[in-house]
Coordinates of N, CA and C in Angstrom, one line a residue:
M1 N 95.0 146.6 -92.8 CA 94.8 145.6 -93.8 C 94.0 146.2 -95.0
A2 N 94.5 145.9 -96.2 CA 93.9 146.4 -97.4 C 92.5 145.9 -97.6
K3 N 91.6 146.8 -98.2 CA 90.2 146.4 -98.5 C 90.3 145.3 -99.6
A4 N 89.4 144.3 -99.4 CA 89.4 143.3 -100.4 C 88.8 143.9 -101.7
K5 N 89.4 143.5 -102.8 CA 88.9 144.0 -104.1 C 87.8 143.1 -104.6
T6 N 86.8 143.7 -105.3 CA 85.7 143.0 -105.7 C 85.6 143.0 -107.3
L7 N 84.6 142.3 -107.8 CA 84.4 142.3 -109.2 C 84.0 143.7 -109.7
S8 N 83.3 144.4 -108.9 CA 82.9 145.8 -109.2 C 84.1 146.7 -109.3
D9 N 85.1 146.5 -108.4 CA 86.3 147.2 -108.5 C 87.1 146.9 -109.8
L10 N 87.1 145.6 -110.1 CA 87.8 145.2 -111.3 C 87.1 145.8 -112.6
F11 N 85.8 145.7 -112.5 CA 85.0 146.3 -113.7 C 85.4 147.8 -113.8
H12 N 85.4 148.5 -112.7 CA 85.7 150.0 -112.8 C 87.1 150.2 -113.3
D13 N 88.1 149.4 -112.8 CA 89.5 149.6 -113.2 C 89.6 149.3 -114.7
T14 N 89.0 148.3 -115.2 CA 89.1 147.9 -116.6 C 88.4 148.9 -117.5
L15 N 87.3 149.5 -116.9 CA 86.6 150.5 -117.6 C 87.5 151.7 -117.8
K16 N 88.3 152.1 -116.8 CA 89.2 153.2 -116.9 C 90.3 152.9 -117.9
D17 N 90.7 151.6 -117.9 CA 91.7 151.2 -118.9 C 91.3 151.4 -120.3
I18 N 90.1 150.9 -120.6 CA 89.6 151.0 -122.0 C 89.2 152.5 -122.4
Y19 N 88.8 153.2 -121.4 CA 88.6 154.7 -121.6 C 89.9 155.4 -122.0
F20 N 91.0 155.1 -121.3 CA 92.3 155.6 -121.7 C 92.6 155.2 -123.1
A21 N 92.4 153.9 -123.4 CA 92.8 153.3 -124.7 C 92.0 154.0 -125.8
E22 N 90.7 154.2 -125.6 CA 89.9 154.8 -126.7 C 90.4 156.2 -126.9
K23 N 90.7 156.9 -125.9 CA 91.2 158.3 -126.0 C 92.5 158.3 -126.8
K24 N 93.4 157.4 -126.5 CA 94.7 157.3 -127.2 C 94.4 156.9 -128.7
I25 N 93.5 156.0 -128.9 CA 93.2 155.6 -130.3 C 92.6 156.8 -131.1
M26 N 91.8 157.6 -130.4 CA 91.3 158.8 -131.1 C 92.4 159.7 -131.6
S27 N 93.5 159.8 -130.9 CA 94.6 160.6 -131.3 C 95.5 159.9 -132.3
A28 N 95.5 158.6 -132.4 CA 96.3 157.9 -133.3 C 95.6 157.7 -134.7
L29 N 94.3 157.6 -134.7 CA 93.6 157.3 -136.0 C 93.9 158.4 -137.0
P30 N 93.8 159.7 -136.7 CA 94.1 160.7 -137.8 C 95.5 160.6 -138.4
K31 N 96.5 160.2 -137.5 CA 97.8 160.0 -138.0 C 97.9 158.8 -138.9
M32 N 97.2 157.8 -138.6 CA 97.2 156.6 -139.4 C 96.5 156.8 -140.7
A33 N 95.4 157.6 -140.7 CA 94.7 157.9 -141.9 C 95.5 158.8 -142.8
K34 N 96.3 159.7 -142.2 CA 97.1 160.6 -143.0 C 98.3 159.8 -143.7
A35 N 98.8 158.8 -142.9 CA 99.9 158.0 -143.4 C 99.5 156.9 -144.5
A36 N 98.2 156.5 -144.4 CA 97.7 155.5 -145.3 C 97.8 156.0 -146.8
Q37 N 98.3 155.1 -147.6 CA 98.4 155.4 -149.1 C 97.2 155.0 -149.9
N38 N 96.5 153.9 -149.4 CA 95.3 153.4 -150.0 C 94.1 154.2 -149.6
D39 N 93.3 154.7 -150.5 CA 92.1 155.5 -150.2 C 91.1 154.8 -149.3
E40 N 90.9 153.5 -149.6 CA 89.9 152.7 -148.8 C 90.4 152.6 -147.4
L41 N 91.7 152.3 -147.2 CA 92.2 152.2 -145.8 C 92.1 153.5 -145.1
Q42 N 92.4 154.6 -145.8 CA 92.3 155.9 -145.2 C 90.9 156.2 -144.8
A43 N 89.9 155.9 -145.6 CA 88.5 156.0 -145.3 C 88.1 155.2 -144.1
A44 N 88.6 154.0 -144.0 CA 88.3 153.1 -142.9 C 88.7 153.7 -141.6
F45 N 90.0 154.2 -141.6 CA 90.5 154.9 -140.4 C 89.6 156.1 -140.0
E46 N 89.3 156.9 -141.0 CA 88.5 158.1 -140.7 C 87.1 157.7 -140.2
K47 N 86.5 156.7 -140.8 CA 85.2 156.2 -140.3 C 85.3 155.7 -138.9
H48 N 86.3 155.0 -138.6 CA 86.5 154.4 -137.2 C 86.8 155.5 -136.2
L49 N 87.3 156.6 -136.6 CA 87.5 157.7 -135.7 C 86.2 158.3 -135.2
V50 N 85.2 158.4 -136.2 CA 83.9 158.9 -135.8 C 83.2 157.9 -134.9
E51 N 83.4 156.6 -135.2 CA 82.8 155.5 -134.3 C 83.4 155.6 -132.9
T52 N 84.7 155.8 -132.9 CA 85.4 155.8 -131.6 C 84.9 157.0 -130.7
E53 N 84.7 158.1 -131.3 CA 84.1 159.2 -130.6 C 82.8 158.8 -129.9
G54 N 81.9 158.1 -130.7 CA 80.7 157.6 -130.1 C 80.9 156.6 -129.0
Q55 N 82.0 155.8 -129.2 CA 82.3 154.8 -128.1 C 82.7 155.4 -126.8
V56 N 83.4 156.5 -126.9 CA 83.8 157.3 -125.7 C 82.5 157.8 -125.0
E57 N 81.6 158.3 -125.8 CA 80.3 158.8 -125.3 C 79.6 157.7 -124.5
R58 N 79.6 156.5 -125.1 CA 79.0 155.3 -124.5 C 79.7 155.0 -123.1
L59 N 81.0 155.1 -123.2 CA 81.8 154.8 -121.9 C 81.4 155.8 -120.9
D60 N 81.2 157.1 -121.3 CA 80.8 158.1 -120.3 C 79.5 157.7 -119.7
A61 N 78.6 157.1 -120.4 CA 77.3 156.7 -119.9 C 77.5 155.5 -119.0
V62 N 78.4 154.6 -119.3 CA 78.7 153.5 -118.4 C 79.2 154.0 -117.0
F63 N 80.2 154.9 -117.1 CA 80.7 155.5 -115.9 C 79.5 156.1 -115.0
E64 N 78.6 156.8 -115.7 CA 77.5 157.4 -115.1 C 76.6 156.4 -114.4
E65 N 76.4 155.2 -115.0 CA 75.6 154.2 -114.5 C 76.2 153.6 -113.2
I66 N 77.5 153.6 -113.1 CA 78.1 153.0 -111.9 C 78.5 154.1 -110.9
G67 N 78.1 155.4 -111.2 CA 78.3 156.5 -110.2 C 79.7 157.0 -110.1
E68 N 80.4 156.8 -111.2 CA 81.8 157.3 -111.2 C 82.1 158.3 -112.3
T69 N 83.1 159.1 -112.1 CA 83.5 160.2 -113.0 C 84.3 159.5 -114.1
P70 N 84.0 159.8 -115.4 CA 84.8 159.2 -116.5 C 86.2 159.7 -116.4
R71 N 87.1 158.7 -116.3 CA 88.5 159.0 -116.4 C 89.3 157.8 -116.7
G72 N 90.4 158.0 -117.4 CA 91.3 156.8 -117.8 C 92.4 156.6 -116.8
K73 N 92.9 155.4 -117.0 CA 94.1 155.0 -116.2 C 95.1 154.4 -117.3
T74 N 96.3 154.8 -117.2 CA 97.3 154.4 -118.2 C 97.2 152.9 -118.5
C75 N 97.0 152.6 -119.8 CA 96.9 151.2 -120.3 C 98.2 150.9 -121.1
D76 N 99.1 150.2 -120.4 CA 100.4 149.9 -121.0 C 100.2 149.0 -122.3
A77 N 99.2 148.2 -122.3 CA 99.0 147.3 -123.5 C 98.7 148.2 -124.7
I78 N 97.8 149.1 -124.7 CA 97.5 149.9 -125.8 C 98.7 150.8 -126.2
M79 N 99.4 151.3 -125.2 CA 100.6 152.1 -125.5 C 101.6 151.3 -126.3
G80 N 101.8 150.1 -126.0 CA 102.7 149.2 -126.7 C 102.2 149.0 -128.1
I81 N 100.9 148.7 -128.3 CA 100.4 148.4 -129.6 C 100.5 149.7 -130.5
L82 N 100.2 150.9 -129.9 CA 100.3 152.1 -130.7 C 101.7 152.5 -131.0
D83 N 102.6 152.1 -130.1 CA 104.1 152.4 -130.4 C 104.5 151.5 -131.5
E84 N 104.0 150.3 -131.6 CA 104.3 149.4 -132.8 C 103.8 150.1 -134.1
G85 N 102.6 150.7 -134.0 CA 102.1 151.4 -135.2 C 102.9 152.5 -135.6
K86 N 103.4 153.3 -134.6 CA 104.3 154.4 -134.9 C 105.6 154.0 -135.6
E87 N 106.1 152.9 -135.1 CA 107.3 152.3 -135.6 C 107.1 151.9 -137.1
I88 N 106.0 151.3 -137.4 CA 105.7 150.9 -138.7 C 105.6 152.1 -139.6
M89 N 104.9 153.2 -139.1 CA 104.8 154.4 -139.9 C 106.2 155.0 -140.2
S90 N 107.1 154.9 -139.3 CA 108.4 155.5 -139.5 C 109.3 154.6 -140.4
E91 N 109.3 153.3 -140.1 CA 110.2 152.4 -140.8 C 109.7 152.1 -142.3
Y92 N 108.4 152.2 -142.5 CA 107.9 151.8 -143.8 C 107.3 153.0 -144.6
K93 N 107.5 154.2 -144.1 CA 107.0 155.4 -144.8 C 107.4 155.4 -146.3
G94 N 106.4 155.6 -147.1 CA 106.7 155.7 -148.5 C 106.9 154.4 -149.3
T95 N 106.8 153.3 -148.5 CA 107.0 151.9 -149.2 C 105.7 151.3 -149.5
P96 N 105.7 150.3 -150.4 CA 104.5 149.6 -150.7 C 103.9 148.8 -149.5
A97 N 104.7 148.4 -148.6 CA 104.3 147.6 -147.4 C 103.7 148.5 -146.3
L98 N 103.8 149.8 -146.4 CA 103.3 150.6 -145.3 C 101.8 150.3 -145.0
D99 N 100.9 150.3 -146.0 CA 99.5 150.1 -145.7 C 99.2 148.7 -145.0
A100 N 100.0 147.7 -145.5 CA 99.8 146.4 -144.9 C 100.2 146.4 -143.4
G101 N 101.3 147.1 -143.1 CA 101.7 147.3 -141.7 C 100.7 148.1 -140.9
L102 N 100.2 149.2 -141.5 CA 99.2 150.0 -140.8 C 98.0 149.2 -140.4
L103 N 97.6 148.4 -141.4 CA 96.4 147.6 -141.3 C 96.6 146.6 -140.2
A104 N 97.8 145.9 -140.2 CA 98.1 144.9 -139.1 C 98.1 145.6 -137.7
A105 N 98.6 146.8 -137.6 CA 98.7 147.5 -136.4 C 97.2 147.8 -135.9
A106 N 96.4 148.3 -136.9 CA 95.0 148.6 -136.5 C 94.3 147.4 -136.1
Q107 N 94.5 146.2 -136.7 CA 93.9 145.0 -136.2 C 94.3 144.6 -134.9
A108 N 95.6 144.8 -134.5 CA 96.0 144.5 -133.2 C 95.3 145.4 -132.1
V109 N 95.0 146.6 -132.5 CA 94.2 147.5 -131.6 C 92.8 146.9 -131.5
E110 N 92.2 146.6 -132.6 CA 90.8 146.0 -132.6 C 90.7 144.8 -131.8
H111 N 91.7 143.9 -131.9 CA 91.6 142.6 -131.2 C 91.8 142.9 -129.7
Y112 N 92.6 143.8 -129.3 CA 92.7 144.2 -127.9 C 91.3 144.7 -127.4
E113 N 90.7 145.6 -128.2 CA 89.4 146.2 -127.8 C 88.3 145.1 -127.7
I114 N 88.3 144.2 -128.7 CA 87.3 143.1 -128.7 C 87.5 142.3 -127.4
S115 N 88.7 142.0 -127.0 CA 88.9 141.3 -125.8 C 88.4 142.0 -124.5
R116 N 88.8 143.3 -124.5 CA 88.4 144.1 -123.3 C 86.8 144.3 -123.2
Y117 N 86.2 144.6 -124.3 CA 84.8 144.8 -124.3 C 84.0 143.5 -124.0
G118 N 84.5 142.4 -124.5 CA 83.9 141.1 -124.2 C 83.9 140.8 -122.7
T119 N 85.1 141.1 -122.1 CA 85.2 140.9 -120.6 C 84.3 141.8 -119.9
L120 N 84.3 143.1 -120.3 CA 83.5 144.1 -119.6 C 82.0 143.7 -119.7
I121 N 81.5 143.2 -120.8 CA 80.1 142.8 -120.9 C 79.8 141.7 -120.0
T122 N 80.7 140.7 -119.9 CA 80.5 139.5 -119.0 C 80.4 140.0 -117.6
W123 N 81.3 140.9 -117.2 CA 81.2 141.4 -115.8 C 80.0 142.3 -115.6
A124 N 79.6 143.1 -116.5 CA 78.5 144.0 -116.4 C 77.2 143.1 -116.2
D125 N 77.1 142.0 -117.0 CA 76.0 141.1 -116.8 C 76.0 140.5 -115.4
E126 N 77.2 140.1 -114.9 CA 77.3 139.5 -113.6 C 76.9 140.4 -112.5
L127 N 77.2 141.7 -112.7 CA 77.0 142.8 -111.7 C 75.6 143.4 -111.8
G128 N 74.8 142.9 -112.8 CA 73.4 143.4 -113.0 C 73.4 144.8 -113.6
L129 N 74.4 145.2 -114.3 CA 74.5 146.5 -115.0 C 74.0 146.4 -116.4
S130 N 72.7 146.2 -116.5 CA 72.1 146.0 -117.8 C 72.3 147.1 -118.9
K131 N 72.2 148.3 -118.4 CA 72.4 149.4 -119.4 C 73.8 149.4 -119.8
A132 N 74.8 149.2 -118.9 CA 76.2 149.2 -119.3 C 76.4 148.1 -120.3
S133 N 75.8 146.9 -120.0 CA 76.0 145.7 -120.9 C 75.5 146.1 -122.3
K134 N 74.4 146.7 -122.4 CA 73.8 147.0 -123.7 C 74.7 148.0 -124.4
L135 N 75.2 149.0 -123.7 CA 76.1 150.0 -124.4 C 77.4 149.4 -124.8
L136 N 78.0 148.5 -124.0 CA 79.2 147.8 -124.3 C 79.1 146.9 -125.5
K137 N 77.9 146.2 -125.5 CA 77.6 145.3 -126.7 C 77.5 146.1 -128.0
E138 N 77.0 147.3 -128.0 CA 77.0 148.2 -129.2 C 78.4 148.4 -129.7
T139 N 79.3 148.8 -128.7 CA 80.7 149.1 -129.1 C 81.4 147.8 -129.5
L140 N 81.1 146.7 -128.9 CA 81.8 145.4 -129.3 C 81.4 145.1 -130.7
A141 N 80.1 145.3 -131.1 CA 79.7 145.0 -132.4 C 80.4 145.9 -133.4
E142 N 80.6 147.2 -133.1 CA 81.3 148.1 -134.0 C 82.8 147.6 -134.2
E143 N 83.4 147.2 -133.1 CA 84.8 146.8 -133.1 C 85.0 145.6 -134.0
K144 N 84.0 144.6 -133.8 CA 84.1 143.4 -134.7 C 83.9 143.7 -136.1
K145 N 83.0 144.7 -136.4 CA 82.7 145.1 -137.8 C 83.9 145.8 -138.4
T146 N 84.6 146.6 -137.6 CA 85.8 147.3 -138.1 C 86.9 146.2 -138.4
D147 N 87.0 145.3 -137.5 CA 88.0 144.2 -137.7 C 87.7 143.4 -139.0
Q148 N 86.4 143.2 -139.3 CA 86.1 142.5 -140.5 C 86.3 143.3 -141.7
T149 N 86.1 144.6 -141.6 CA 86.4 145.6 -142.7 C 87.9 145.6 -143.0
L150 N 88.7 145.6 -142.0 CA 90.1 145.6 -142.2 C 90.6 144.3 -142.8
T151 N 90.0 143.2 -142.4 CA 90.4 141.9 -142.9 C 90.1 141.9 -144.4
G152 N 88.9 142.4 -144.8 CA 88.5 142.5 -146.2 C 89.4 143.3 -147.0
L153 N 89.8 144.5 -146.5 CA 90.8 145.3 -147.2 C 92.1 144.7 -147.3
A154 N 92.6 144.0 -146.3 CA 93.8 143.3 -146.4 C 93.8 142.2 -147.5
K155 N 92.7 141.4 -147.5 CA 92.7 140.3 -148.5 C 92.4 140.8 -149.9
S156 N 91.6 141.9 -150.1 CA 91.2 142.3 -151.4 C 92.2 143.2 -152.1
V157 N 93.0 144.0 -151.3 CA 93.8 145.0 -152.0 C 95.1 145.3 -151.3
V158 N 95.1 145.5 -150.0 CA 96.3 146.1 -149.4 C 97.5 145.1 -149.4
N159 N 97.3 143.9 -149.0 CA 98.4 142.9 -149.0 C 98.9 142.6 -150.5
A160 N 98.0 142.6 -151.4 CA 98.4 142.4 -152.8 C 99.3 143.5 -153.3
E161 N 98.9 144.8 -152.9 CA 99.7 145.9 -153.3 C 101.1 145.9 -152.7
A162 N 101.1 145.4 -151.5 CA 102.4 145.4 -150.8 C 103.3 144.3 -151.5
E163 N 102.7 143.2 -151.8 CA 103.4 142.1 -152.4 C 103.8 142.4 -153.9
A164 N 103.0 143.0 -154.6 CA 103.2 143.3 -156.0 C 104.5 144.2 -156.2
A165 N 104.7 145.0 -155.3 CA 105.9 145.9 -155.4 C 107.1 145.1 -155.2

């Protein structure tokens, strides 16, 4: 008979999922920054790359708190979202709509991360993992701020540039 899975097991599995996702995002962001035509969008991607590196360090600390080795497990959701971003870079390369597409793809990533971190925080609180909760809340705040920055860029310049062409 299989061992009953607990909330602690689910927390650990989801932590591995977001760890994998963050590592994949770290490899995608430089490509997105290079593809971006708008300087502000490029800078936003570069800034978020530095933040993502810090987020991975925080995840390392969360793994340490639960006595586990930091490692990822394939996250099909993030792979799909990143594949959509690659498709946009390929299909819209050199067009005025490229940046709007890149921005939309980046926001899909942010929304996925916001969802995952919110869930992990709730579970960390339930499990009494106060240090993990605090670290995850720091990351969630960064993800929300990045999403707001991207929304601002979309509304102020990127979508207008795509439409004007």
